PDB file of C-alpha atoms in Angstrom:
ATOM      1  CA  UNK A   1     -47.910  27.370 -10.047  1.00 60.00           C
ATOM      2  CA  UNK A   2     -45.424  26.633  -7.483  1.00 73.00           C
ATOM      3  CA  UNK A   3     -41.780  24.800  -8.721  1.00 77.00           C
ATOM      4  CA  UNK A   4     -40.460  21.938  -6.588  1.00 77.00           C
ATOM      5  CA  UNK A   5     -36.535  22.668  -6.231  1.00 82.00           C
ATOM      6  CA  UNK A   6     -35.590  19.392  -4.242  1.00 84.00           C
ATOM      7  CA  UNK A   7     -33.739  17.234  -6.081  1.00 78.00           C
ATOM      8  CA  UNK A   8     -35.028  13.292  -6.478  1.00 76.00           C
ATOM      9  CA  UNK A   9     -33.624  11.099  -3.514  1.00 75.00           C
ATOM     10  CA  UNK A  10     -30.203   9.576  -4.107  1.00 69.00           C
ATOM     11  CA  UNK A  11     -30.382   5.338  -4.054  1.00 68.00           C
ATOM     12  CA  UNK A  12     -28.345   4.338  -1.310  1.00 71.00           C
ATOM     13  CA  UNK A  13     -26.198   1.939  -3.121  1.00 73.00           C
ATOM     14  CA  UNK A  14     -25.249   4.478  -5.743  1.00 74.00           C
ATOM     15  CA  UNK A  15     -22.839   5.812  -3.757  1.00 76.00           C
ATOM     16  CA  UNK A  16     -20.368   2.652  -3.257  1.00 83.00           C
ATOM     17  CA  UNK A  17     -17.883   1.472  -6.100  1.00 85.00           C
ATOM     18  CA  UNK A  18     -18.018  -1.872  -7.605  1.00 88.00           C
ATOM     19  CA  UNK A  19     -14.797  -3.947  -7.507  1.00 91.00           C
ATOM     20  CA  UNK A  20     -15.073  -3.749 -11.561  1.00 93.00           C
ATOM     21  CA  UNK A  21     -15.216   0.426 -11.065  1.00 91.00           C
ATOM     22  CA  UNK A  22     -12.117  -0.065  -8.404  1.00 92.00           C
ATOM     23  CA  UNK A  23     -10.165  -1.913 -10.864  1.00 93.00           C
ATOM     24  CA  UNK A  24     -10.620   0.364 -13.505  1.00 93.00           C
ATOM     25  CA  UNK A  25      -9.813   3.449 -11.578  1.00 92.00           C
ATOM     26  CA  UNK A  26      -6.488   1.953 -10.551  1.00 91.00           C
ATOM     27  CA  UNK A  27      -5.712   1.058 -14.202  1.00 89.00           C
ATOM     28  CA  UNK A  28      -6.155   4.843 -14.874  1.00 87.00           C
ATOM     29  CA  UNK A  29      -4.503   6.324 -12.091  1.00 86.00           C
ATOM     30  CA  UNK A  30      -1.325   4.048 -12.730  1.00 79.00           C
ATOM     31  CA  UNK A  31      -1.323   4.020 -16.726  1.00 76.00           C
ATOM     32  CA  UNK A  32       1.607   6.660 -17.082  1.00 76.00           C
ATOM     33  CA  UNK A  33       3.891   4.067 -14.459  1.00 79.00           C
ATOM     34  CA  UNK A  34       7.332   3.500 -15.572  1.00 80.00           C
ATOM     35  CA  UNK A  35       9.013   1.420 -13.180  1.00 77.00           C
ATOM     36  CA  UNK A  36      12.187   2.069 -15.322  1.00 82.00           C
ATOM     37  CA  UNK A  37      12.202   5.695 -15.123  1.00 78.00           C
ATOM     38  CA  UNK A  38      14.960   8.143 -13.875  1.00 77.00           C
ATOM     39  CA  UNK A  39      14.122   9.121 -10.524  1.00 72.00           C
ATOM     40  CA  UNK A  40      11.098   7.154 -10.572  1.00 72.00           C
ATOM     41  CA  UNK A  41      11.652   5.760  -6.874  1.00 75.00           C
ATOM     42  CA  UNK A  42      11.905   8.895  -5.581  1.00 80.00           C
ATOM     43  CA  UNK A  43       9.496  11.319  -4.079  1.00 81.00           C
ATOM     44  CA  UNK A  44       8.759  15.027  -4.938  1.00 80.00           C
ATOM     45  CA  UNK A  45       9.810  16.283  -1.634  1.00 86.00           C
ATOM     46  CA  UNK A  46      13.405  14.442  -2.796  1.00 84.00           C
ATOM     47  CA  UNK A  47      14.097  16.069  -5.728  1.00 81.00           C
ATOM     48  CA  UNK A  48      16.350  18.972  -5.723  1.00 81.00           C
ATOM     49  CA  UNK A  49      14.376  22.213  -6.618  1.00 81.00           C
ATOM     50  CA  UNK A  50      16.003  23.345  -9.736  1.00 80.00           C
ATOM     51  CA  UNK A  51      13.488  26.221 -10.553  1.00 73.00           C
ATOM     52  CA  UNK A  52      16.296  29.483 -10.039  1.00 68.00           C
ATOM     53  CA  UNK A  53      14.094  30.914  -7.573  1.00 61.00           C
TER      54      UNK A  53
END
């Protein structure tokens, strides 16, 4: 009995995003946002390295 290791085809429209997916992936990636935050307009590569190395 021989075992058939390829996996089933992949529909081709299964791999693009929906705008409803798009929307909710930029609600998640933003939901920790404070505008209002201390050195929120600044970048990593601007902040001082404090670390003591």
């Amino acid at each position: 009995m021989e075992q058939d290791n390829t996996p089933p085809s992949t529909p081709t429209d299964a791999n693009e995003t929906t705008e409803e997916q798009r929307a909710m992936q930029d609600k998640l990636d933003h939901r920790n946002d404070d505008p209002d935050a201390p050195g929120g307009h600044q970048t990593r590569e601007q902040i001082p390295d404090e670390s003591g190395r």
